[in-house]
Amino acid sequence: MSDEELITIERSRLESLMSAVSAASVAAYDEALAEVKVRDEDGFGELEHVVALFIDELRTTAARRDEAMRAMTEARATLEEKLDTIRRQQVAIRDLSAPIIDLWEGILTLPIVGTVDSQRAVDITEKLLQRISENNAACVIIDMTGVDVVDTMTADHLIKLVKSARLLGTYCVVTGIGPEIARTLVDLGVELQELVTLKRLREGLQACLTHLRERRSSSARWGQNATNRTK
């Protein structure tokens, strides 16, 4: 090897370069750049210059990556907030589409509007049974005036809803079945003998009030008979 190919390097410059590479490996880019002493007067200075450029490029790339991660995190938070808003709106829409109203003391009414699919039927049933239990409701009026289309599945859900309420000891009346819905149910061959159906909500309320009076009278007679037996 000729003398022209040999480069004498100060130990401190080599240690600085090694420290710079070590700092860059742990993403301490500013510290790494401070360690690099670029000297253009010799061949080793070219290496120092290349290392400095490489570390600066790493710093720029890392900054862009961090900015992209921050933007992604913000976008994800915004998306999750929007999804949460949509979920709350869906719950509110379901609540508004099938509100349970305290129509009278001991009487609840459930006006159903729109199409009843499987998921909505489950939600309505759970809500109604919970309200019956909480209010100790004696009667429920299920009003279908706002239902435009009825298929076999909807009718089946309706019957199951009534049966579930009856298991809790609640008297159920279905109102608002119009001519089109009645014709559809007949054409589908749906068995509705178990349902008490009336035309208007007012008639349903009257039926429930009559049921409550009869139940109170029956309870009074039972109590009187029990008193007489104990004498």
mmCIF file of C-alpha atoms in Angstrom:
data_model
loop_
_atom_site.group_PDB
_atom_site.id
_atom_site.type_symbol
_atom_site.label_atom_id
_atom_site.label_comp_id
_atom_site.label_asym_id
_atom_site.label_seq_id
_atom_site.Cartn_x
_atom_site.Cartn_y
_atom_site.Cartn_z
ATOM 1 C CA MET A 1 0.000 0.000 0.000
ATOM 2 C CA SER A 2 1.483 3.407 -0.994
ATOM 3 C CA ASP A 3 1.774 6.366 1.324
ATOM 4 C CA GLU A 4 -0.881 8.222 -0.726
ATOM 5 C CA GLU A 5 -3.479 5.615 0.220
ATOM 6 C CA LEU A 6 -2.832 5.953 3.952
ATOM 7 C CA ILE A 7 -4.827 8.492 6.013
ATOM 8 C CA THR A 8 -3.773 9.483 9.482
ATOM 9 C CA ILE A 9 -6.857 10.084 11.659
ATOM 10 C CA GLU A 10 -6.913 11.688 15.059
ATOM 11 C CA ARG A 11 -8.326 9.345 17.660
ATOM 12 C CA SER A 12 -10.716 12.036 18.880
ATOM 13 C CA ARG A 13 -12.287 12.344 15.392
ATOM 14 C CA LEU A 14 -12.824 8.608 15.174
ATOM 15 C CA GLU A 15 -14.329 8.535 18.668
ATOM 16 C CA SER A 16 -16.623 11.447 17.774
ATOM 17 C CA LEU A 17 -17.811 9.631 14.676
ATOM 18 C CA MET A 18 -18.462 6.448 16.668
ATOM 19 C CA SER A 19 -20.342 8.448 19.328
ATOM 20 C CA ALA A 20 -22.426 10.070 16.595
ATOM 21 C CA VAL A 21 -23.384 6.696 15.129
ATOM 22 C CA SER A 22 -24.180 5.370 18.606
ATOM 23 C CA ALA A 23 -26.411 8.362 19.388
ATOM 24 C CA ALA A 24 -28.167 8.066 16.033
ATOM 25 C CA SER A 25 -28.940 4.396 16.758
ATOM 26 C CA VAL A 26 -31.112 5.487 19.719
ATOM 27 C CA ALA A 27 -32.761 8.329 17.753
ATOM 28 C CA ALA A 28 -30.733 11.071 19.503
ATOM 29 C CA TYR A 29 -30.172 12.807 16.183
ATOM 30 C CA ASP A 30 -29.353 16.317 17.437
ATOM 31 C CA GLU A 31 -26.780 14.889 19.807
ATOM 32 C CA ALA A 32 -25.378 12.738 16.994
ATOM 33 C CA LEU A 33 -25.011 15.726 14.642
ATOM 34 C CA ALA A 34 -23.265 17.687 17.384
ATOM 35 C CA GLU A 35 -20.700 14.888 17.661
ATOM 36 C CA VAL A 36 -19.777 14.938 13.956
ATOM 37 C CA LYS A 37 -16.953 17.370 13.188
ATOM 38 C CA VAL A 38 -16.873 17.725 9.411
ATOM 39 C CA ARG A 39 -13.424 18.629 8.076
ATOM 40 C CA ASP A 40 -13.103 18.941 4.343
ATOM 41 C CA GLU A 41 -9.327 19.215 4.309
ATOM 42 C CA ASP A 42 -8.751 15.454 4.289
ATOM 43 C CA GLY A 43 -10.309 12.240 3.041
ATOM 44 C CA PHE A 44 -11.823 11.340 6.406
ATOM 45 C CA GLY A 45 -13.734 14.593 6.266
ATOM 46 C CA GLU A 46 -15.706 13.203 3.313
ATOM 47 C CA LEU A 47 -16.775 10.275 5.485
ATOM 48 C CA GLU A 48 -17.767 12.659 8.283
ATOM 49 C CA HIS A 49 -19.757 14.697 5.795
ATOM 50 C CA VAL A 50 -21.591 11.614 4.476
ATOM 51 C CA VAL A 51 -22.353 10.425 8.035
ATOM 52 C CA ALA A 52 -23.681 13.865 8.936
ATOM 53 C CA LEU A 53 -25.959 13.885 5.875
ATOM 54 C CA PHE A 54 -27.161 10.378 6.708
ATOM 55 C CA ILE A 55 -27.970 11.319 10.313
ATOM 56 C CA ASP A 56 -29.765 14.478 9.173
ATOM 57 C CA GLU A 57 -31.820 12.406 6.740
ATOM 58 C CA LEU A 58 -32.687 10.000 9.554
ATOM 59 C CA ARG A 59 -33.805 12.937 11.689
ATOM 60 C CA THR A 60 -36.009 14.300 8.906
ATOM 61 C CA THR A 61 -37.520 10.879 8.226
ATOM 62 C CA ALA A 62 -38.174 10.309 11.934
ATOM 63 C CA ALA A 63 -39.849 13.715 12.213
ATOM 64 C CA ARG A 64 -42.089 12.935 9.234
ATOM 65 C CA ARG A 65 -42.924 9.539 10.720
ATOM 66 C CA ASP A 66 -43.820 11.084 14.070
ATOM 67 C CA GLU A 67 -45.987 13.675 12.340
ATOM 68 C CA ALA A 68 -47.728 10.942 10.349
ATOM 69 C CA MET A 69 -48.323 8.938 13.546
ATOM 70 C CA ARG A 70 -49.776 12.001 15.273
ATOM 71 C CA ALA A 71 -52.058 12.650 12.307
ATOM 72 C CA MET A 72 -53.097 8.993 12.275
ATOM 73 C CA THR A 73 -53.814 9.060 16.010
ATOM 74 C CA GLU A 74 -55.882 12.229 15.655
ATOM 75 C CA ALA A 75 -57.765 10.749 12.685
ATOM 76 C CA ARG A 76 -58.447 7.572 14.639
ATOM 77 C CA ALA A 77 -59.709 9.558 17.634
ATOM 78 C CA THR A 78 -61.953 11.604 15.338
ATOM 79 C CA LEU A 79 -63.258 8.453 13.657
ATOM 80 C CA GLU A 80 -63.961 6.773 17.002
ATOM 81 C CA GLU A 81 -65.782 9.902 18.169
ATOM 82 C CA LYS A 82 -67.898 9.906 15.014
ATOM 83 C CA LEU A 83 -68.636 6.186 15.379
ATOM 84 C CA ASP A 84 -69.633 6.747 18.998
ATOM 85 C CA THR A 85 -71.928 9.572 17.896
ATOM 86 C CA ILE A 86 -73.479 7.302 15.256
ATOM 87 C CA ARG A 87 -74.008 4.562 17.855
ATOM 88 C CA ARG A 88 -75.703 7.020 20.220
ATOM 89 C CA GLN A 89 -77.866 8.302 17.373
ATOM 90 C CA GLN A 90 -78.850 4.747 16.453
ATOM 91 C CA VAL A 91 -79.853 4.071 20.049
ATOM 92 C CA ALA A 92 -81.824 7.323 20.144
ATOM 93 C CA ILE A 93 -83.541 6.457 16.861
ATOM 94 C CA ARG A 94 -84.462 3.001 18.172
ATOM 95 C CA ASP A 95 -85.817 4.569 21.358
ATOM 96 C CA LEU A 96 -87.844 7.123 19.419
ATOM 97 C CA SER A 97 -89.118 4.537 16.944
ATOM 98 C CA ALA A 98 -90.542 2.388 19.762
ATOM 99 C CA PRO A 99 -91.092 4.549 22.862
ATOM 100 C CA ILE A 100 -92.740 2.947 25.876
ATOM 101 C CA ILE A 101 -95.270 5.362 27.366
ATOM 102 C CA ASP A 102 -96.997 5.281 30.750
ATOM 103 C CA LEU A 103 -100.489 5.781 29.356
ATOM 104 C CA TRP A 104 -102.354 5.174 32.612
ATOM 105 C CA GLU A 105 -101.621 3.878 36.060
ATOM 106 C CA GLY A 106 -100.583 0.262 35.507
ATOM 107 C CA ILE A 107 -100.974 0.593 31.712
ATOM 108 C CA LEU A 108 -98.074 0.896 29.259
ATOM 109 C CA THR A 109 -98.361 1.562 25.546
ATOM 110 C CA LEU A 110 -95.805 0.646 22.907
ATOM 111 C CA PRO A 111 -96.390 2.464 19.609
ATOM 112 C CA ILE A 112 -94.384 0.749 16.870
ATOM 113 C CA VAL A 113 -93.359 2.752 13.794
ATOM 114 C CA GLY A 114 -91.685 1.431 10.659
ATOM 115 C CA THR A 115 -90.297 -1.983 9.823
ATOM 116 C CA VAL A 116 -89.521 -4.474 12.576
ATOM 117 C CA ASP A 117 -86.466 -6.614 11.822
ATOM 118 C CA SER A 118 -84.945 -9.291 14.059
ATOM 119 C CA GLN A 119 -82.530 -7.015 15.924
ATOM 120 C CA ARG A 120 -85.139 -4.335 16.477
ATOM 121 C CA ALA A 121 -87.643 -6.941 17.681
ATOM 122 C CA VAL A 122 -85.119 -8.179 20.254
ATOM 123 C CA ASP A 123 -84.448 -4.607 21.435
ATOM 124 C CA ILE A 124 -88.170 -3.824 21.700
ATOM 125 C CA THR A 125 -88.883 -7.044 23.604
ATOM 126 C CA GLU A 126 -86.049 -6.468 26.085
ATOM 127 C CA LYS A 127 -87.102 -2.861 26.703
ATOM 128 C CA LEU A 128 -90.759 -3.717 27.128
ATOM 129 C CA LEU A 129 -90.169 -6.628 29.501
ATOM 130 C CA GLN A 130 -87.810 -4.492 31.572
ATOM 131 C CA ARG A 131 -90.373 -1.682 31.838
ATOM 132 C CA ILE A 132 -93.120 -4.161 32.739
ATOM 133 C CA SER A 133 -90.939 -5.506 35.520
ATOM 134 C CA GLU A 134 -89.870 -2.061 36.761
ATOM 135 C CA ASN A 135 -93.390 -0.582 36.708
ATOM 136 C CA ASN A 136 -95.186 -3.768 37.693
ATOM 137 C CA ALA A 137 -97.455 -2.991 34.745
ATOM 138 C CA ALA A 138 -100.737 -4.891 34.596
ATOM 139 C CA CYS A 139 -101.567 -4.054 30.967
ATOM 140 C CA VAL A 140 -99.715 -3.292 27.745
ATOM 141 C CA ILE A 141 -101.139 -1.836 24.542
ATOM 142 C CA ILE A 142 -99.062 -2.536 21.433
ATOM 143 C CA ASP A 143 -100.113 -0.017 18.813
ATOM 144 C CA MET A 144 -99.238 -0.818 15.189
ATOM 145 C CA THR A 145 -100.795 2.220 13.547
ATOM 146 C CA GLY A 146 -97.351 3.315 12.307
ATOM 147 C CA VAL A 147 -96.419 -0.059 10.820
ATOM 148 C CA ASP A 148 -96.768 -0.035 7.040
ATOM 149 C CA VAL A 149 -95.494 -3.495 6.127
ATOM 150 C CA VAL A 150 -95.948 -6.787 7.946
ATOM 151 C CA ASP A 151 -94.384 -10.091 6.943
ATOM 152 C CA THR A 152 -94.308 -13.514 8.571
ATOM 153 C CA MET A 153 -91.217 -12.649 10.611
ATOM 154 C CA THR A 154 -92.773 -9.428 11.948
ATOM 155 C CA ALA A 155 -95.954 -11.271 12.930
ATOM 156 C CA ASP A 156 -93.926 -13.993 14.630
ATOM 157 C CA HIS A 157 -91.994 -11.358 16.606
ATOM 158 C CA LEU A 158 -95.282 -9.752 17.629
ATOM 159 C CA ILE A 159 -96.709 -13.020 18.931
ATOM 160 C CA LYS A 160 -93.516 -13.807 20.849
ATOM 161 C CA LEU A 161 -93.575 -10.312 22.340
ATOM 162 C CA VAL A 162 -97.140 -10.785 23.577
ATOM 163 C CA LYS A 163 -96.375 -14.250 24.968
ATOM 164 C CA SER A 164 -93.315 -12.932 26.831
ATOM 165 C CA ALA A 165 -95.363 -10.137 28.386
ATOM 166 C CA ARG A 166 -98.092 -12.599 29.391
ATOM 167 C CA LEU A 167 -95.540 -14.745 31.195
ATOM 168 C CA LEU A 168 -95.020 -11.731 33.471
ATOM 169 C CA GLY A 169 -98.764 -11.649 34.185
ATOM 170 C CA THR A 170 -99.469 -8.705 31.902
ATOM 171 C CA TYR A 171 -102.656 -8.340 29.876
ATOM 172 C CA CYS A 172 -101.825 -7.417 26.246
ATOM 173 C CA VAL A 173 -103.899 -5.691 23.598
ATOM 174 C CA VAL A 174 -102.823 -5.032 19.994
ATOM 175 C CA THR A 175 -104.326 -1.985 18.279
ATOM 176 C CA GLY A 176 -103.973 -0.201 14.960
ATOM 177 C CA ILE A 177 -103.986 -3.180 12.607
ATOM 178 C CA GLY A 178 -105.304 -1.600 9.416
ATOM 179 C CA PRO A 179 -107.004 -3.266 6.418
ATOM 180 C CA GLU A 180 -103.773 -3.751 4.450
ATOM 181 C CA ILE A 181 -101.939 -5.330 7.362
ATOM 182 C CA ALA A 182 -104.952 -7.518 8.195
ATOM 183 C CA ARG A 183 -105.165 -8.709 4.588
ATOM 184 C CA THR A 184 -101.437 -9.425 4.526
ATOM 185 C CA LEU A 185 -101.614 -11.432 7.744
ATOM 186 C CA VAL A 186 -104.513 -13.488 6.384
ATOM 187 C CA ASP A 187 -102.693 -14.119 3.092
ATOM 188 C CA LEU A 188 -99.607 -15.223 5.015
ATOM 189 C CA GLY A 189 -101.694 -17.612 7.079
ATOM 190 C CA VAL A 190 -100.439 -16.151 10.359
ATOM 191 C CA GLU A 191 -102.281 -17.491 13.394
ATOM 192 C CA LEU A 192 -103.336 -14.544 15.568
ATOM 193 C CA GLN A 193 -106.016 -16.211 17.665
ATOM 194 C CA GLU A 194 -103.933 -15.659 20.794
ATOM 195 C CA LEU A 195 -103.906 -11.899 20.303
ATOM 196 C CA VAL A 196 -106.539 -9.493 21.584
ATOM 197 C CA THR A 197 -106.844 -7.025 18.680
ATOM 198 C CA LEU A 198 -108.778 -3.772 18.595
ATOM 199 C CA LYS A 199 -108.990 -1.055 15.993
ATOM 200 C CA ARG A 200 -108.035 2.079 17.928
ATOM 201 C CA LEU A 201 -105.749 2.957 20.812
ATOM 202 C CA ARG A 202 -108.743 4.401 22.681
ATOM 203 C CA GLU A 203 -110.509 1.076 22.486
ATOM 204 C CA GLY A 204 -107.383 -0.642 23.741
ATOM 205 C CA LEU A 205 -107.286 1.693 26.735
ATOM 206 C CA GLN A 206 -110.925 0.981 27.490
ATOM 207 C CA ALA A 207 -110.255 -2.772 27.316
ATOM 208 C CA CYS A 208 -107.317 -2.409 29.706
ATOM 209 C CA LEU A 209 -109.343 -0.327 32.165
ATOM 210 C CA THR A 210 -112.107 -2.956 32.061
ATOM 211 C CA HIS A 211 -109.520 -5.659 32.705
ATOM 212 C CA LEU A 212 -108.125 -3.735 35.684
ATOM 213 C CA ARG A 213 -111.612 -3.283 37.186
ATOM 214 C CA GLU A 214 -112.383 -6.959 36.779
ATOM 215 C CA ARG A 215 -109.073 -7.923 38.305
ATOM 216 C CA ARG A 216 -109.633 -5.660 41.303
ATOM 217 C CA SER A 217 -113.137 -7.058 41.749
ATOM 218 C CA SER A 218 -111.786 -10.605 41.522
ATOM 219 C CA SER A 219 -109.081 -9.814 44.072
ATOM 220 C CA ALA A 220 -111.643 -8.272 46.406
ATOM 221 C CA ARG A 221 -113.905 -11.334 46.138
ATOM 222 C CA TRP A 222 -110.981 -13.665 46.739
ATOM 223 C CA GLY A 223 -109.966 -11.655 49.786
ATOM 224 C CA GLN A 224 -113.497 -11.695 51.151
ATOM 225 C CA ASN A 225 -113.776 -15.441 50.638
ATOM 226 C CA ALA A 226 -110.438 -15.983 52.364
ATOM 227 C CA THR A 227 -111.618 -13.875 55.295
ATOM 228 C CA ASN A 228 -114.838 -15.858 55.542
ATOM 229 C CA ARG A 229 -112.947 -19.157 55.540
ATOM 230 C CA THR A 230 -110.800 -18.057 58.455
ATOM 231 C CA LYS A 231 -113.805 -17.194 60.618
#
